[in-house]
Short mmCIF file of C-alpha atoms and ligand atoms in Angstrom, two decimals:
data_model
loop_
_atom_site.label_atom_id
_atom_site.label_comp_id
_atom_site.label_asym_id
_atom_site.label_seq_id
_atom_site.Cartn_x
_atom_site.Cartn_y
_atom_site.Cartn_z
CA UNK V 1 -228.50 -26.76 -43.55
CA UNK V 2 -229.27 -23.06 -42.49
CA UNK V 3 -228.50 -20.28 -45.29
CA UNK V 4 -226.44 -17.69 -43.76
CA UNK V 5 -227.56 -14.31 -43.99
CA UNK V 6 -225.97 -10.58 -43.28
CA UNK V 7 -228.21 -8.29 -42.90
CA UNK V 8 -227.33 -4.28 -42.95
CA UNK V 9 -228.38 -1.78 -39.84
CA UNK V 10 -228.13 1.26 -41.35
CA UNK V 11 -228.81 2.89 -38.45
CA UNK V 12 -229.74 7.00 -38.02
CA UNK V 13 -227.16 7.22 -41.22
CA UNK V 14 -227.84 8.36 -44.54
CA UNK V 15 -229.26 10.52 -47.08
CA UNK V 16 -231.15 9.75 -49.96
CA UNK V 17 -228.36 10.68 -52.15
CA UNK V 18 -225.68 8.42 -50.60
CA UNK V 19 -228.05 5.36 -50.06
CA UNK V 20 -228.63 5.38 -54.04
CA UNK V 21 -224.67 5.73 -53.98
CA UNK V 22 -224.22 2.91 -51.90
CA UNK V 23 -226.93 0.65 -52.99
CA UNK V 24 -225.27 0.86 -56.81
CA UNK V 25 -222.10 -0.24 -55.51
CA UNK V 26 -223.01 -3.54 -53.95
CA UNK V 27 -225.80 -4.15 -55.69
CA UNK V 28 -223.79 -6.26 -58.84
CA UNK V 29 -221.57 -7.43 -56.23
CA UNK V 30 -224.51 -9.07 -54.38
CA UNK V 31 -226.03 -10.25 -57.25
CA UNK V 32 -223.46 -12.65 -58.12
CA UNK V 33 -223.67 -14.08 -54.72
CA UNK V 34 -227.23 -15.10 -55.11
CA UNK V 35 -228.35 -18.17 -53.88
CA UNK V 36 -225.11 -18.25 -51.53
CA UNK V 37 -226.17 -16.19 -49.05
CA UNK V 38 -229.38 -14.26 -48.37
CA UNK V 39 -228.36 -10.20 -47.54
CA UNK V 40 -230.96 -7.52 -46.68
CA UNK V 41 -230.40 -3.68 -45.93
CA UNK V 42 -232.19 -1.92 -42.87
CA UNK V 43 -232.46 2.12 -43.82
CA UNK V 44 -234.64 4.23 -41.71
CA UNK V 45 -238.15 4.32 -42.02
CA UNK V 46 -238.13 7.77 -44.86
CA UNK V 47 -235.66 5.98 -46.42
CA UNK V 48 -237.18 2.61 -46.44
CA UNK V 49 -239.80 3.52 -50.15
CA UNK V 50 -236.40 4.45 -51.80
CA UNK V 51 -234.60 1.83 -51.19
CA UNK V 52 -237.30 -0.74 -51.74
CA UNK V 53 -237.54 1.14 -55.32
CA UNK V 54 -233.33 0.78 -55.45
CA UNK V 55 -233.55 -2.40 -55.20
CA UNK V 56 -236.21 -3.38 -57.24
CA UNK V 57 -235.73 -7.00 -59.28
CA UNK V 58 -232.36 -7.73 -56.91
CA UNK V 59 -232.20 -10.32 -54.56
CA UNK V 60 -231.37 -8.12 -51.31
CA UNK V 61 -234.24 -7.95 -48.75
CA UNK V 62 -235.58 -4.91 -46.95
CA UNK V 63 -235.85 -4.46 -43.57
CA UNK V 64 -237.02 -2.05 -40.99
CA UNK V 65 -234.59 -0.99 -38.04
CA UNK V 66 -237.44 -0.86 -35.44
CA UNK V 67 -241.91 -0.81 -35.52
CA UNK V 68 -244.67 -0.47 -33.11
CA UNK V 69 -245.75 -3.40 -31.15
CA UNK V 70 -249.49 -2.72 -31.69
CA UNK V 71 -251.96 -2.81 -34.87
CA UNK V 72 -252.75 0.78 -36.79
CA UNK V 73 -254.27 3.44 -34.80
CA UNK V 74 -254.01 6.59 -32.93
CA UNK V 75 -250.14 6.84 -31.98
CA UNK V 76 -248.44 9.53 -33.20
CA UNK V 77 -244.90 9.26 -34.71
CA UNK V 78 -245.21 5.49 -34.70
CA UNK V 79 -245.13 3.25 -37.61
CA UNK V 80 -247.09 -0.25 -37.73
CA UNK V 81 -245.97 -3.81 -38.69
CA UNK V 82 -249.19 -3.88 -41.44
CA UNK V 83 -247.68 -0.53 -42.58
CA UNK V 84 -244.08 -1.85 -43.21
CA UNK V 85 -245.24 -5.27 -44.68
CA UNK V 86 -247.68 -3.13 -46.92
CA UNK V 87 -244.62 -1.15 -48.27
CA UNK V 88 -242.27 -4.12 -49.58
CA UNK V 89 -240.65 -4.92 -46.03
CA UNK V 90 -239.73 -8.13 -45.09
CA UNK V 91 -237.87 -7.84 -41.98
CA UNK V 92 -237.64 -5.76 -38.56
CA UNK V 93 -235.17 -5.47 -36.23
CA UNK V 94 -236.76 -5.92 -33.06
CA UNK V 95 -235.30 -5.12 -29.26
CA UNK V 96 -231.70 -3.46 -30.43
CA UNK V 97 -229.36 -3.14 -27.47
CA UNK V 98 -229.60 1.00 -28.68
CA UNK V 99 -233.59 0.71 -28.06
CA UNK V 100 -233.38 -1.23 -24.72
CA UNK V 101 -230.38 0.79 -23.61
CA UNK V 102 -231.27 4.47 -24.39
CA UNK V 103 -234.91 4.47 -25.38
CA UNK V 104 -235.88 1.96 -22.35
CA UNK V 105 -237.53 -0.51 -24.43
CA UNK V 106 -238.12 -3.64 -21.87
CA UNK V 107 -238.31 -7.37 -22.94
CA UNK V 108 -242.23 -6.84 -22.25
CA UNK V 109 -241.83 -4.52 -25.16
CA UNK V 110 -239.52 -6.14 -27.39
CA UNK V 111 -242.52 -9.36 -27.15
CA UNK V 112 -245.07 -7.10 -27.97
CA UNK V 113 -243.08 -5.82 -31.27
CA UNK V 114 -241.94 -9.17 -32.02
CA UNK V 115 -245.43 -10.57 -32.19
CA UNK V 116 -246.78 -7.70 -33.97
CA UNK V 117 -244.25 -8.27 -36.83
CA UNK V 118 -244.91 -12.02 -36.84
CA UNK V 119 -248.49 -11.62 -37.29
CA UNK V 120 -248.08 -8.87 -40.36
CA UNK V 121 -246.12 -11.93 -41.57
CA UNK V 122 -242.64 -9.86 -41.07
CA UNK V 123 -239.57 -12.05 -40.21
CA UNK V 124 -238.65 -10.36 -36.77
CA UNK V 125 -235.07 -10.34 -36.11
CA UNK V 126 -234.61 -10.62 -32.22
CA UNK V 127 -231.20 -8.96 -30.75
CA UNK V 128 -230.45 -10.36 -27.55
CA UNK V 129 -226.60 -9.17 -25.77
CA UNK V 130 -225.08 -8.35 -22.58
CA UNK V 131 -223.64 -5.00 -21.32
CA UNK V 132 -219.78 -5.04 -20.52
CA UNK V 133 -220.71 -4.66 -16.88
CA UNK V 134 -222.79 -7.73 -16.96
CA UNK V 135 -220.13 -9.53 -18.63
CA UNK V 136 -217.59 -8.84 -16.28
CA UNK V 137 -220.51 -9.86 -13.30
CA UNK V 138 -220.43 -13.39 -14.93
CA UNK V 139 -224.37 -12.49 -16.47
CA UNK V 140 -223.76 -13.31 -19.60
CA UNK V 141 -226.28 -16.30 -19.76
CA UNK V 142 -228.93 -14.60 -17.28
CA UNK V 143 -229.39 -11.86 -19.72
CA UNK V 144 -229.23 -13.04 -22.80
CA UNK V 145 -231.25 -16.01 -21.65
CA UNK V 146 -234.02 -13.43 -20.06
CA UNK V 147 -234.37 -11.63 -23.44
CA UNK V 148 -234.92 -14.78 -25.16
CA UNK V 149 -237.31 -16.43 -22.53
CA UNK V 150 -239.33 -13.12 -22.71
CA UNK V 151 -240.61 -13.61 -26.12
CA UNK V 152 -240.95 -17.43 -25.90
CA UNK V 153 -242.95 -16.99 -22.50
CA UNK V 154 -245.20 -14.62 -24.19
CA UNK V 155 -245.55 -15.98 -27.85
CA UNK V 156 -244.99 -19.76 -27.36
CA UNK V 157 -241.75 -21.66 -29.13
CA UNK V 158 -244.08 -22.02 -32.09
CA UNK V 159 -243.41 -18.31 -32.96
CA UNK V 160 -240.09 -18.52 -33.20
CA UNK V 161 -240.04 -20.90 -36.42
CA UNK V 162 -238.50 -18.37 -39.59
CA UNK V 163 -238.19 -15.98 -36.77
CA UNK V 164 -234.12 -14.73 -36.63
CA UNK V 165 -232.06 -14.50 -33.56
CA UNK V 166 -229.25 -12.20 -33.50
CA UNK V 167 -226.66 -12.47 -30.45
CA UNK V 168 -225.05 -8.51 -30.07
CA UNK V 169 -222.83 -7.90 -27.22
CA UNK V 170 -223.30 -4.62 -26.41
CA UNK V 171 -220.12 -4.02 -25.59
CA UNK V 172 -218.65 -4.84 -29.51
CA UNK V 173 -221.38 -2.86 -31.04
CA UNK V 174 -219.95 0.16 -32.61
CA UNK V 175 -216.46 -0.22 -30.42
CA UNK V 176 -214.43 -1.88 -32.79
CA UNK V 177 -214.10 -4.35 -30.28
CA UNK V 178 -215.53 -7.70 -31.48
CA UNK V 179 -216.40 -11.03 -28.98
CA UNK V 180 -213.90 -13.78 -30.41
CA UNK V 181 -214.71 -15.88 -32.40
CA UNK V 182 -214.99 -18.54 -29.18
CA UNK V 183 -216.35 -16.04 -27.10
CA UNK V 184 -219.41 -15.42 -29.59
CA UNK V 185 -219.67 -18.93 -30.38
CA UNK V 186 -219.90 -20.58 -26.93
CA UNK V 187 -223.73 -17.76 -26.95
CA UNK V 188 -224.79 -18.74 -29.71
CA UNK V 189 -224.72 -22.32 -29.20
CA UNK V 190 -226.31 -21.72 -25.38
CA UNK V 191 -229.31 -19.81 -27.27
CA UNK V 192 -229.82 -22.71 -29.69
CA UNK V 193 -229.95 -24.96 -26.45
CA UNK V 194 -232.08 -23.16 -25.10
CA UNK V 195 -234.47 -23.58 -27.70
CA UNK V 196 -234.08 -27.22 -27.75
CA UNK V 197 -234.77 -26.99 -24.18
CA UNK V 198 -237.95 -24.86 -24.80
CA UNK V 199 -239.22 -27.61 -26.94
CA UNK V 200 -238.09 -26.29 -30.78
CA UNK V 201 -237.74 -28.78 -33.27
CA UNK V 202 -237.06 -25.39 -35.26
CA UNK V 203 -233.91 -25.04 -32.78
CA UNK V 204 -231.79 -26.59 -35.33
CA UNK V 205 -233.34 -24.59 -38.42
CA UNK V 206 -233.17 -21.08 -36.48
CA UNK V 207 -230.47 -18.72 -37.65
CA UNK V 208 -228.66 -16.53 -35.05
CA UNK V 209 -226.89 -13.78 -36.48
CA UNK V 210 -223.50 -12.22 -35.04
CA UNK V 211 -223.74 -8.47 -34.30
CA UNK V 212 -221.24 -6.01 -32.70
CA UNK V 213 -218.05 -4.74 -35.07
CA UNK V 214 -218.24 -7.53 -37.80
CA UNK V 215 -215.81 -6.20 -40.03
CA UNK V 216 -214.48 -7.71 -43.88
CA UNK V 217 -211.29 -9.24 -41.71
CA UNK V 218 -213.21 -11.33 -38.99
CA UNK V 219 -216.03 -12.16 -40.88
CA UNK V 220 -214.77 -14.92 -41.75
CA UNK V 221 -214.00 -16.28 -38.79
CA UNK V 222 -216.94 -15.48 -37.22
CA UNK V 223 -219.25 -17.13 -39.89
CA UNK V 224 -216.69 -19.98 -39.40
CA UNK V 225 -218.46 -21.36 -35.79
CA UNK V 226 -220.83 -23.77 -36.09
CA UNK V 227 -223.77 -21.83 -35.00
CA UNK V 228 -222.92 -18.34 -36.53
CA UNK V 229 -225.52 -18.07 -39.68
CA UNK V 230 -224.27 -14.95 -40.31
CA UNK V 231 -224.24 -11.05 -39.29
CA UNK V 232 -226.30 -8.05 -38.14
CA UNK V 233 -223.78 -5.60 -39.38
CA UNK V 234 -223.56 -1.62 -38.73
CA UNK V 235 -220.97 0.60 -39.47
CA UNK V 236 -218.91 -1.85 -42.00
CA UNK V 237 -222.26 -2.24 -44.30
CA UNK V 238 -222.23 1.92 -44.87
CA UNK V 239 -218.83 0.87 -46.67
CA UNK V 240 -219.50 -0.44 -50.50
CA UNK V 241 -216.21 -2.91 -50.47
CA UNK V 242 -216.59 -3.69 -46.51
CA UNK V 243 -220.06 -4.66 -47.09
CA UNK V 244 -219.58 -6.76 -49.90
CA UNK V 245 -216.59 -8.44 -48.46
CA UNK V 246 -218.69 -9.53 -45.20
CA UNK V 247 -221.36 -10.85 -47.60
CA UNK V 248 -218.97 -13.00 -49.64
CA UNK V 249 -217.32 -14.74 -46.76
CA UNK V 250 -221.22 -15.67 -45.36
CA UNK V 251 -221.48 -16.95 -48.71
CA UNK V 252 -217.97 -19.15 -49.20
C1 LIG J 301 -225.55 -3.11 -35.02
O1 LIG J 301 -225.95 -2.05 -35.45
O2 LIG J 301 -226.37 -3.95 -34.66
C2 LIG J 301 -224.10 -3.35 -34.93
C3 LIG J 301 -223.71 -4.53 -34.64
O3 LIG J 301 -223.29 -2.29 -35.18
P1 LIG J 301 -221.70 -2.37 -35.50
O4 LIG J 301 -221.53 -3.42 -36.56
O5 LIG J 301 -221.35 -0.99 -35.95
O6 LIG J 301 -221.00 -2.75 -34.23
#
């Protein structure tokens, strides 16, 4: 039985003032749904020691919205997966459709993060998703399948055990236009075959998150498929009650 969890991008938003807003609003809230469902909150790195320190002695896990795919050393403006683990993180959002899409970051590189973060003992949380173009060419499976394969090829199946998966069409992120509930399910259950296929016994234990405008009125829906273990959420978790609502439907 996987746990569902919904974890928070917070994206380039924020200030320290309205995280410490935001934070006391759904912290009670997601305190009574402890042991339900497991919910983390991604701020950006300066706002990453704050938050940590907001949520001291709750429940709600901490993760980073991006790291550096190599150990400490000379590279300037870049932050390391020791670094993050050192400061309270536990999890990273690795290869997110706005880093491949507008920062060029390649599968090559999303391997190189994702094994970085595994070996500082992060949990890496893997965002895979097609472009509406690619959709519409029928390349739904090639692509998603590619980004997978790419960190499989380089790290072994192995490394994907407590890893996270999270499918994100790229087109439903930040649109307001969500995949079905069909539509998202019929991806998620092709990545879980595809770790079967690779050889995972962990195929069945692996939780792939939903991403791309989850919202508190298909939530529920969503987290309803059979291999939806919950959400990589965006602009809804900057909203107190939307955030909260999303979290208690992973959790029902
Ligand atoms: C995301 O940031 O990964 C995301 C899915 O954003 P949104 O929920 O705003 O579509």
């Amino acid at each position: 039985m996987r746990r569902k969890l919904v974890v928070g991008n917070w994206k380039m938003h924020g200030s320290l003032g309205r995280n410490r807003e935001l934070l006391e609003a759904i912290k009670p809230a997601l305190q009574g749904l402890e042991g339900r469902v497991e919910v983390a909150v991604c701020p950006s790195y300066l706002h990453l020691a704050d938050t940590i320190a907001a949520l001291a002695g709750s429940h709600v896990g901490i993760g980073a919205q991006d790291l550096f795919g190599l150990g400490e050393g000379a590279m300037t403006g870049e932050v390391s997966a020791s670094m993050l683990a050192d400061a309270g993180v536990g999890f990273v959002i690795v290869g997110h459709s706005e880093r491949r899409g507008r920062l060029g970051e390649t599968d090559a590189r999303a391997a190189d993060k994702f094994a970085a973060a595994r070996e500082a003992g992060l949990v890496p949380i893997l965002c895979v998703g097609e472009t509406r173009s690619e959709r519409n060419a029928g390349e739904t499976e090639t692509v998603v399948l590619r980004q997978l394969d790419a960190v499989i090829d380089n790290q072994g199946i192995a490394a994907m055990d407590k890893a996270v998966l999270a499918y994100e069409p790229v087109w439903a992120i930040g649109s307001g236009d969500p995949a079905t509930p069909q539509q998202a399910q019929a991806v998620h259950a092709l990545l879980r075959e595809r770790l079967k296929q690779r050889g995972g016994d962990i195929a069945d234990g692996i939780r792939i998150l939903h991403g791309g405008s989850v919202n508190a009125a298909n939530a529920g829906e969503l987290f309803a498929q059979p291999d939806i273990d919950g959400g990589l959420v965006g602009g809804a978790s900057l909203k107190a009650r939307e955030f909260i609502t999303i979290c208690a439907s992973a959790g029902s």
